[in-house]
Amino acid sequence: TLASENWFNGSVLVAQNNKIILRKAYNISSNNQSQPVTIKSKVIIASVSKLFTKTSILKLAELKKFSLDDKLDKFIPDFPNGNKITIKNLLEHTSGLPRELKDYEEYESLSLEKIVELAKKEKLEFEPATRFLYSNIGYHLLQFIISKVESYPKFTVENILKPSKMFSTNEYNFAKPTKLFALGFSDDDEGNLKNIDEISINRTQTGNFYSTADDLFEFIKAIDQQKFLKPPFSEMMFDKDGILEHAGGRAGYRAWLHYNRQTKFEFIFLSNYSDIPFEAIRNDIPKIVFQKPYQIPQRTIKKAVGISLDVLQKYVGVYELEVDKTQKFKVSVENGKLCILDKENNKTMFQAESEFKFFTNPKSADGIEFVPTKDGTKFDLVFWEGGRKIIAPKVD
């Protein structure tokens, strides 16, 4: 249904007890010849790649190449606060390091060494081990740690991918021209399909894997059967509920991997179209399999309404993402419309859907919303992306 509504493009694999229930690729109807995929198409999996980094780190710890309690300054002696941050902190996103490097978008290409150099300039958001904050920086540092004791990414390929027969998986930036590679695409502000800028998938030279649903199915099987890791390290791949999962997303791509070892249910989807109802898909597929109520997302065409300048002026100010404090947004009013300027000085004009909700693409469920704080003194800016709610409190 989503594909027929031009709302999903990619591959899906659903299984239980290692038996495949659904394995299929879906394509939206379009004149864009770059986006069609098959079940064998290789798709950028973005942060799902972190599962390979995590497995490699745990394997090296199992081999006693280092301890998870080792401090970061053992591998990068001059790293600020490196005497406080452990490998385990990096693994569990409790290092205190920010989500992203400041101004990383300014670089067309970032080597692992350059990323480490830039990471040294970042300040901790909190004392290590006191809070959780998802950090891409932390996982790049883990890749660097791997490189200090083994060849990276060769160790990952030889010890994880090849033993699992994941022959359609590799790091995109280190690979030669890749057969069956699916270029990503998204919507422009008018709802028309556009190919992504390839710089966005070439920028970081490590931890940038492509894969297929079949390969990730084999990865889950290998983790579950403890082919890579033995207890207690194998247990660290799962959360307290026995679930192994990770989401991935970047311009032009969305990915999801989920496995519940109690129910033996697993679900993978890879999309080379980023404007999909991400949260609805990941939440509803398990409901369908386990015969629980669900509702297929509905495409709607948003209509602009007139909003007074007095209302719009209430939202003027500077907002900062909770999950990444380097991301600041300046909200202003121009020519009777709401305008948002990001840290790269990219300007976006929004139309009003209601007094509190605004949009750019009338065909997309994405948009922004202003939500009053509990004390009613100001508003939080909320970004809706693929059904995900991302909050940016007002700071000025």
mmCIF file of N, CA and C in Angstrom, residues 254-360:
data_model
loop_
_atom_site.group_PDB
_atom_site.id
_atom_site.type_symbol
_atom_site.label_atom_id
_atom_site.label_comp_id
_atom_site.label_asym_id
_atom_site.label_seq_id
_atom_site.Cartn_x
_atom_site.Cartn_y
_atom_site.Cartn_z
ATOM 1 N N ARG A 254 16.983 4.979 4.720
ATOM 2 C CA ARG A 254 16.458 4.595 6.026
ATOM 3 C C ARG A 254 16.655 3.084 6.172
ATOM 4 N N ALA A 255 16.996 2.639 7.390
ATOM 5 C CA ALA A 255 17.232 1.213 7.622
ATOM 6 C C ALA A 255 16.782 0.847 9.032
ATOM 7 N N TRP A 256 16.401 -0.415 9.192
ATOM 8 C CA TRP A 256 15.943 -0.896 10.493
ATOM 9 C C TRP A 256 16.240 -2.391 10.603
ATOM 10 N N LEU A 257 16.796 -2.779 11.737
ATOM 11 C CA LEU A 257 17.049 -4.192 12.038
ATOM 12 C C LEU A 257 16.509 -4.472 13.429
ATOM 13 N N HIS A 258 15.709 -5.521 13.560
ATOM 14 C CA HIS A 258 15.113 -5.872 14.851
ATOM 15 C C HIS A 258 15.076 -7.394 14.993
ATOM 16 N N TYR A 259 15.516 -7.876 16.161
ATOM 17 C CA TYR A 259 15.407 -9.305 16.473
ATOM 18 C C TYR A 259 15.099 -9.465 17.958
ATOM 19 N N ASN A 260 14.047 -10.220 18.250
ATOM 20 C CA ASN A 260 13.648 -10.530 19.621
ATOM 21 C C ASN A 260 13.914 -12.010 19.860
ATOM 22 N N ARG A 261 14.915 -12.321 20.707
ATOM 23 C CA ARG A 261 15.280 -13.737 20.860
ATOM 24 C C ARG A 261 14.306 -14.499 21.742
ATOM 25 N N GLN A 262 13.347 -13.789 22.391
ATOM 26 C CA GLN A 262 12.315 -14.491 23.147
ATOM 27 C C GLN A 262 11.231 -15.016 22.207
ATOM 28 N N THR A 263 10.755 -14.146 21.309
ATOM 29 C CA THR A 263 9.703 -14.538 20.362
ATOM 30 C C THR A 263 10.281 -15.099 19.063
ATOM 31 N N LYS A 264 11.615 -14.949 18.879
ATOM 32 C CA LYS A 264 12.300 -15.380 17.649
ATOM 33 C C LYS A 264 11.782 -14.641 16.423
ATOM 34 N N PHE A 265 11.277 -13.436 16.651
ATOM 35 C CA PHE A 265 10.767 -12.611 15.560
ATOM 36 C C PHE A 265 11.857 -11.660 15.087
ATOM 37 N N GLU A 266 12.039 -11.558 13.770
ATOM 38 C CA GLU A 266 13.010 -10.628 13.226
ATOM 39 C C GLU A 266 12.431 -9.884 12.034
ATOM 40 N N PHE A 267 12.864 -8.656 11.910
ATOM 41 C CA PHE A 267 12.286 -7.759 10.911
ATOM 42 C C PHE A 267 13.372 -6.802 10.440
ATOM 43 N N ILE A 268 13.570 -6.742 9.123
ATOM 44 C CA ILE A 268 14.589 -5.888 8.515
ATOM 45 C C ILE A 268 13.946 -5.126 7.365
ATOM 46 N N PHE A 269 14.194 -3.839 7.291
ATOM 47 C CA PHE A 269 13.873 -3.166 6.035
ATOM 48 C C PHE A 269 14.959 -2.162 5.700
ATOM 49 N N LEU A 270 15.219 -2.040 4.402
ATOM 50 C CA LEU A 270 16.210 -1.111 3.865
ATOM 51 C C LEU A 270 15.529 -0.293 2.781
ATOM 52 N N SER A 271 15.632 1.024 2.888
ATOM 53 C CA SER A 271 14.978 1.887 1.913
ATOM 54 C C SER A 271 15.978 2.901 1.354
ATOM 55 N N ASN A 272 15.962 3.063 0.030
ATOM 56 C CA ASN A 272 16.793 4.100 -0.584
ATOM 57 C C ASN A 272 15.946 5.331 -0.915
ATOM 58 N N TYR A 273 14.892 5.505 -0.134
ATOM 59 C CA TYR A 273 14.023 6.685 -0.202
ATOM 60 C C TYR A 273 13.783 7.133 1.231
ATOM 61 N N SER A 274 14.265 8.322 1.586
ATOM 62 C CA SER A 274 14.278 8.702 3.002
ATOM 63 C C SER A 274 12.956 9.243 3.519
ATOM 64 N N ASP A 275 12.048 9.646 2.636
ATOM 65 C CA ASP A 275 10.790 10.235 3.100
ATOM 66 C C ASP A 275 9.696 9.193 3.264
ATOM 67 N N ILE A 276 10.001 8.164 4.048
ATOM 68 C CA ILE A 276 9.036 7.107 4.329
ATOM 69 C C ILE A 276 8.476 7.305 5.740
ATOM 70 N N PRO A 277 7.292 6.747 6.050
ATOM 71 C CA PRO A 277 6.758 6.820 7.420
ATOM 72 C C PRO A 277 7.489 5.825 8.321
ATOM 73 N N PHE A 278 8.707 6.183 8.670
ATOM 74 C CA PHE A 278 9.647 5.268 9.332
ATOM 75 C C PHE A 278 9.066 4.648 10.597
ATOM 76 N N GLU A 279 8.586 5.475 11.508
ATOM 77 C CA GLU A 279 8.105 4.972 12.796
ATOM 78 C C GLU A 279 6.888 4.071 12.625
ATOM 79 N N ALA A 280 6.008 4.439 11.715
ATOM 80 C CA ALA A 280 4.814 3.618 11.501
ATOM 81 C C ALA A 280 5.195 2.223 11.012
ATOM 82 N N ILE A 281 6.158 2.149 10.090
ATOM 83 C CA ILE A 281 6.575 0.852 9.562
ATOM 84 C C ILE A 281 7.187 -0.017 10.656
ATOM 85 N N ARG A 282 8.127 0.541 11.418
ATOM 86 C CA ARG A 282 8.817 -0.258 12.439
ATOM 87 C C ARG A 282 7.876 -0.671 13.562
ATOM 88 N N ASN A 283 6.838 0.124 13.825
ATOM 89 C CA ASN A 283 5.892 -0.228 14.883
ATOM 90 C C ASN A 283 4.800 -1.176 14.402
ATOM 91 N N ASP A 284 4.375 -1.036 13.141
ATOM 92 C CA ASP A 284 3.198 -1.779 12.683
ATOM 93 C C ASP A 284 3.498 -3.177 12.157
ATOM 94 N N ILE A 285 4.703 -3.394 11.603
ATOM 95 C CA ILE A 285 4.999 -4.737 11.084
ATOM 96 C C ILE A 285 4.894 -5.804 12.180
ATOM 97 N N PRO A 286 5.472 -5.584 13.373
ATOM 98 C CA PRO A 286 5.265 -6.579 14.445
ATOM 99 C C PRO A 286 3.789 -6.755 14.810
ATOM 100 N N LYS A 287 3.018 -5.671 14.766
ATOM 101 C CA LYS A 287 1.588 -5.769 15.081
ATOM 102 C C LYS A 287 0.873 -6.661 14.064
ATOM 103 N N ILE A 288 1.244 -6.504 12.797
ATOM 104 C CA ILE A 288 0.625 -7.323 11.754
ATOM 105 C C ILE A 288 0.938 -8.799 11.978
ATOM 106 N N VAL A 289 2.227 -9.096 12.245
ATOM 107 C CA VAL A 289 2.649 -10.487 12.427
ATOM 108 C C VAL A 289 1.971 -11.130 13.632
ATOM 109 N N PHE A 290 1.863 -10.354 14.725
ATOM 110 C CA PHE A 290 1.279 -10.904 15.952
ATOM 111 C C PHE A 290 -0.204 -10.577 16.101
ATOM 112 N N GLN A 291 -0.832 -10.193 14.969
ATOM 113 C CA GLN A 291 -2.283 -10.008 14.877
ATOM 114 C C GLN A 291 -2.813 -9.030 15.918
ATOM 115 N N LYS A 292 -2.133 -7.901 16.017
ATOM 116 C CA LYS A 292 -2.595 -6.819 16.876
ATOM 117 C C LYS A 292 -3.128 -5.687 15.991
ATOM 118 N N PRO A 293 -3.970 -4.835 16.538
ATOM 119 C CA PRO A 293 -4.545 -3.750 15.723
ATOM 120 C C PRO A 293 -3.466 -2.819 15.169
ATOM 121 N N TYR A 294 -3.643 -2.397 13.948
ATOM 122 C CA TYR A 294 -2.738 -1.446 13.310
ATOM 123 C C TYR A 294 -3.535 -0.650 12.296
ATOM 124 N N GLN A 295 -2.965 0.443 11.858
ATOM 125 C CA GLN A 295 -3.609 1.286 10.864
ATOM 126 C C GLN A 295 -2.581 1.709 9.833
ATOM 127 N N ILE A 296 -2.856 1.458 8.562
ATOM 128 C CA ILE A 296 -1.933 1.850 7.500
ATOM 129 C C ILE A 296 -1.892 3.371 7.419
ATOM 130 N N PRO A 297 -0.694 3.966 7.395
ATOM 131 C CA PRO A 297 -0.589 5.432 7.292
ATOM 132 C C PRO A 297 -1.305 5.942 6.040
ATOM 133 N N GLN A 298 -1.902 7.107 6.174
ATOM 134 C CA GLN A 298 -2.641 7.705 5.068
ATOM 135 C C GLN A 298 -1.916 8.932 4.528
ATOM 136 N N ARG A 299 -1.741 8.971 3.224
ATOM 137 C CA ARG A 299 -1.181 10.149 2.581
ATOM 138 C C ARG A 299 -2.213 11.279 2.663
ATOM 139 N N THR A 300 -1.778 12.445 3.079
ATOM 140 C CA THR A 300 -2.678 13.592 3.119
ATOM 141 C C THR A 300 -2.017 14.765 2.392
ATOM 142 N N ILE A 301 -2.838 15.615 1.841
ATOM 143 C CA ILE A 301 -2.356 16.833 1.212
ATOM 144 C C ILE A 301 -2.682 17.992 2.159
ATOM 145 N N LYS A 302 -1.630 18.581 2.709
ATOM 146 C CA LYS A 302 -1.836 19.662 3.679
ATOM 147 C C LYS A 302 -2.239 20.949 2.960
ATOM 148 N N LYS A 303 -3.085 21.715 3.623
ATOM 149 C CA LYS A 303 -3.529 22.980 3.057
ATOM 150 C C LYS A 303 -3.075 24.125 3.951
ATOM 151 N N ALA A 304 -2.545 25.165 3.321
ATOM 152 C CA ALA A 304 -2.053 26.315 4.076
ATOM 153 C C ALA A 304 -3.213 27.163 4.571
ATOM 154 N N VAL A 305 -3.069 27.688 5.784
ATOM 155 C CA VAL A 305 -4.065 28.596 6.358
ATOM 156 C C VAL A 305 -3.361 29.885 6.770
ATOM 157 N N GLY A 306 -4.130 30.941 6.897
ATOM 158 C CA GLY A 306 -3.567 32.223 7.288
ATOM 159 C C GLY A 306 -3.397 32.316 8.803
ATOM 160 N N ILE A 307 -2.244 32.817 9.242
ATOM 161 C CA ILE A 307 -1.959 32.985 10.670
ATOM 162 C C ILE A 307 -1.537 34.443 10.892
ATOM 163 N N SER A 308 -2.042 35.050 11.958
ATOM 164 C CA SER A 308 -1.732 36.453 12.223
ATOM 165 C C SER A 308 -0.265 36.630 12.604
ATOM 166 N N LEU A 309 0.255 37.828 12.355
ATOM 167 C CA LEU A 309 1.645 38.119 12.701
ATOM 168 C C LEU A 309 1.869 38.035 14.205
ATOM 169 N N ASP A 310 0.870 38.377 14.991
ATOM 170 C CA ASP A 310 1.004 38.304 16.452
ATOM 171 C C ASP A 310 1.279 36.875 16.904
ATOM 172 N N VAL A 311 0.598 35.929 16.284
ATOM 173 C CA VAL A 311 0.823 34.512 16.624
ATOM 174 C C VAL A 311 2.218 34.088 16.193
ATOM 175 N N LEU A 312 2.603 34.418 14.979
ATOM 176 C CA LEU A 312 3.918 34.021 14.466
ATOM 177 C C LEU A 312 5.050 34.615 15.304
ATOM 178 N N GLN A 313 4.876 35.831 15.767
ATOM 179 C CA GLN A 313 5.923 36.492 16.553
ATOM 180 C C GLN A 313 6.200 35.757 17.863
ATOM 181 N N LYS A 314 5.234 35.004 18.376
ATOM 182 C CA LYS A 314 5.435 34.247 19.625
ATOM 183 C C LYS A 314 6.518 33.191 19.484
ATOM 184 N N TYR A 315 6.769 32.756 18.241
ATOM 185 C CA TYR A 315 7.710 31.664 18.010
ATOM 186 C C TYR A 315 9.123 32.148 17.679
ATOM 187 N N VAL A 316 9.291 33.437 17.521
ATOM 188 C CA VAL A 316 10.603 33.983 17.136
ATOM 189 C C VAL A 316 11.622 33.729 18.250
ATOM 190 N N GLY A 317 12.814 33.271 17.875
ATOM 191 C CA GLY A 317 13.868 33.016 18.852
ATOM 192 C C GLY A 317 14.855 31.979 18.347
ATOM 193 N N VAL A 318 15.727 31.530 19.241
ATOM 194 C CA VAL A 318 16.739 30.524 18.919
ATOM 195 C C VAL A 318 16.421 29.238 19.670
ATOM 196 N N TYR A 319 16.456 28.115 18.938
ATOM 197 C CA TYR A 319 16.135 26.801 19.507
ATOM 198 C C TYR A 319 17.329 25.870 19.316
ATOM 199 N N GLU A 320 17.459 24.905 20.229
ATOM 200 C CA GLU A 320 18.624 24.009 20.227
ATOM 201 C C GLU A 320 18.161 22.571 20.406
ATOM 202 N N LEU A 321 18.631 21.672 19.533
ATOM 203 C CA LEU A 321 18.223 20.262 19.624
ATOM 204 C C LEU A 321 18.664 19.652 20.954
ATOM 205 N N GLU A 322 17.766 18.911 21.584
ATOM 206 C CA GLU A 322 18.126 18.209 22.818
ATOM 207 C C GLU A 322 19.218 17.177 22.571
ATOM 208 N N VAL A 323 19.128 16.465 21.439
ATOM 209 C CA VAL A 323 20.042 15.352 21.180
ATOM 210 C C VAL A 323 21.359 15.796 20.554
ATOM 211 N N ASP A 324 21.453 17.043 20.149
ATOM 212 C CA ASP A 324 22.675 17.540 19.516
ATOM 213 C C ASP A 324 22.723 19.054 19.675
ATOM 214 N N LYS A 325 23.382 19.504 20.730
ATOM 215 C CA LYS A 325 23.359 20.926 21.072
ATOM 216 C C LYS A 325 24.154 21.787 20.100
ATOM 217 N N THR A 326 24.854 21.161 19.155
ATOM 218 C CA THR A 326 25.527 21.953 18.122
ATOM 219 C C THR A 326 24.527 22.431 17.065
ATOM 220 N N GLN A 327 23.335 21.823 17.058
ATOM 221 C CA GLN A 327 22.325 22.162 16.064
ATOM 222 C C GLN A 327 21.398 23.225 16.624
ATOM 223 N N LYS A 328 21.590 24.464 16.164
ATOM 224 C CA LYS A 328 20.751 25.577 16.597
ATOM 225 C C LYS A 328 19.939 26.110 15.419
ATOM 226 N N PHE A 329 18.743 26.583 15.715
ATOM 227 C CA PHE A 329 17.833 27.059 14.677
ATOM 228 C C PHE A 329 17.257 28.417 15.075
ATOM 229 N N LYS A 330 17.388 29.381 14.173
ATOM 230 C CA LYS A 330 16.867 30.720 14.432
ATOM 231 C C LYS A 330 15.535 30.875 13.706
ATOM 232 N N VAL A 331 14.500 31.117 14.473
ATOM 233 C CA VAL A 331 13.154 31.280 13.918
ATOM 234 C C VAL A 331 12.832 32.768 13.807
ATOM 235 N N SER A 332 12.379 33.184 12.639
ATOM 236 C CA SER A 332 11.997 34.578 12.411
ATOM 237 C C SER A 332 10.736 34.616 11.546
ATOM 238 N N VAL A 333 10.260 35.807 11.288
ATOM 239 C CA VAL A 333 9.095 35.985 10.419
ATOM 240 C C VAL A 333 9.501 36.872 9.242
ATOM 241 N N GLU A 334 9.272 36.376 8.027
ATOM 242 C CA GLU A 334 9.594 37.140 6.824
ATOM 243 C C GLU A 334 8.403 37.142 5.881
ATOM 244 N N ASN A 335 7.975 38.321 5.495
ATOM 245 C CA ASN A 335 6.864 38.463 4.542
ATOM 246 C C ASN A 335 5.637 37.674 4.978
ATOM 247 N N GLY A 336 5.385 37.696 6.276
ATOM 248 C CA GLY A 336 4.195 37.045 6.801
ATOM 249 C C GLY A 336 4.296 35.543 6.939
ATOM 250 N N LYS A 337 5.499 34.978 6.738
ATOM 251 C CA LYS A 337 5.686 33.530 6.862
ATOM 252 C C LYS A 337 6.762 33.211 7.885
ATOM 253 N N LEU A 338 6.676 32.018 8.438
ATOM 254 C CA LEU A 338 7.676 31.559 9.401
ATOM 255 C C LEU A 338 8.931 31.121 8.653
ATOM 256 N N CYS A 339 10.085 31.534 9.142
ATOM 257 C CA CYS A 339 11.360 31.218 8.503
ATOM 258 C C CYS A 339 12.298 30.606 9.532
ATOM 259 N N ILE A 340 13.003 29.539 9.150
ATOM 260 C CA ILE A 340 13.987 28.919 10.036
ATOM 261 C C ILE A 340 15.344 28.917 9.358
ATOM 262 N N LEU A 341 16.342 29.421 10.082
ATOM 263 C CA LEU A 341 17.721 29.457 9.605
ATOM 264 C C LEU A 341 18.538 28.482 10.438
ATOM 265 N N ASP A 342 19.198 27.479 9.783
ATOM 266 C CA ASP A 342 19.996 26.519 10.539
ATOM 267 C C ASP A 342 21.428 27.021 10.677
ATOM 268 N N LYS A 343 22.293 26.216 11.297
ATOM 269 C CA LYS A 343 23.643 26.694 11.600
ATOM 270 C C LYS A 343 24.502 26.866 10.353
ATOM 271 N N GLU A 344 24.089 26.262 9.219
ATOM 272 C CA GLU A 344 24.808 26.461 7.958
ATOM 273 C C GLU A 344 24.218 27.623 7.172
ATOM 274 N N ASN A 345 23.311 28.369 7.819
ATOM 275 C CA ASN A 345 22.639 29.510 7.196
ATOM 276 C C ASN A 345 21.739 29.110 6.037
ATOM 277 N N ASN A 346 21.261 27.873 6.065
ATOM 278 C CA ASN A 346 20.251 27.451 5.102
ATOM 279 C C ASN A 346 18.892 27.952 5.596
ATOM 280 N N LYS A 347 18.179 28.617 4.718
ATOM 281 C CA LYS A 347 16.898 29.207 5.090
ATOM 282 C C LYS A 347 15.742 28.363 4.554
ATOM 283 N N THR A 348 14.762 28.085 5.409
ATOM 284 C CA THR A 348 13.572 27.331 5.006
ATOM 285 C C THR A 348 12.336 28.128 5.380
ATOM 286 N N MET A 349 11.457 28.328 4.409
ATOM 287 C CA MET A 349 10.202 29.028 4.644
ATOM 288 C C MET A 349 9.092 28.006 4.848
ATOM 289 N N PHE A 350 8.269 28.231 5.869
ATOM 290 C CA PHE A 350 7.206 27.294 6.218
ATOM 291 C C PHE A 350 5.828 27.916 6.006
ATOM 292 N N GLN A 351 4.897 27.069 5.616
ATOM 293 C CA GLN A 351 3.500 27.464 5.548
ATOM 294 C C GLN A 351 2.769 26.921 6.776
ATOM 295 N N ALA A 352 1.747 27.627 7.201
ATOM 296 C CA ALA A 352 1.009 27.215 8.392
ATOM 297 C C ALA A 352 -0.082 26.208 8.042
ATOM 298 N N GLU A 353 -0.111 25.113 8.802
ATOM 299 C CA GLU A 353 -1.198 24.135 8.699
ATOM 300 C C GLU A 353 -2.262 24.458 9.747
ATOM 301 N N SER A 354 -1.811 25.014 10.874
ATOM 302 C CA SER A 354 -2.684 25.459 11.955
ATOM 303 C C SER A 354 -1.898 26.489 12.744
ATOM 304 N N GLU A 355 -2.427 26.927 13.866
ATOM 305 C CA GLU A 355 -1.735 27.912 14.691
ATOM 306 C C GLU A 355 -0.392 27.401 15.189
ATOM 307 N N PHE A 356 -0.280 26.078 15.384
ATOM 308 C CA PHE A 356 0.923 25.502 15.982
ATOM 309 C C PHE A 356 1.755 24.661 15.012
ATOM 310 N N LYS A 357 1.185 24.214 13.893
ATOM 311 C CA LYS A 357 1.863 23.287 12.994
ATOM 312 C C LYS A 357 2.171 23.952 11.653
ATOM 313 N N PHE A 358 3.382 23.601 11.115
ATOM 314 C CA PHE A 358 3.847 24.221 9.880
ATOM 315 C C PHE A 358 4.498 23.164 8.989
ATOM 316 N N PHE A 359 4.550 23.419 7.674
ATOM 317 C CA PHE A 359 5.078 22.428 6.729
ATOM 318 C C PHE A 359 5.757 23.111 5.558
ATOM 319 N N THR A 360 6.550 22.325 4.817
ATOM 320 C CA THR A 360 7.129 22.789 3.555
ATOM 321 C C THR A 360 6.546 21.999 2.391
#
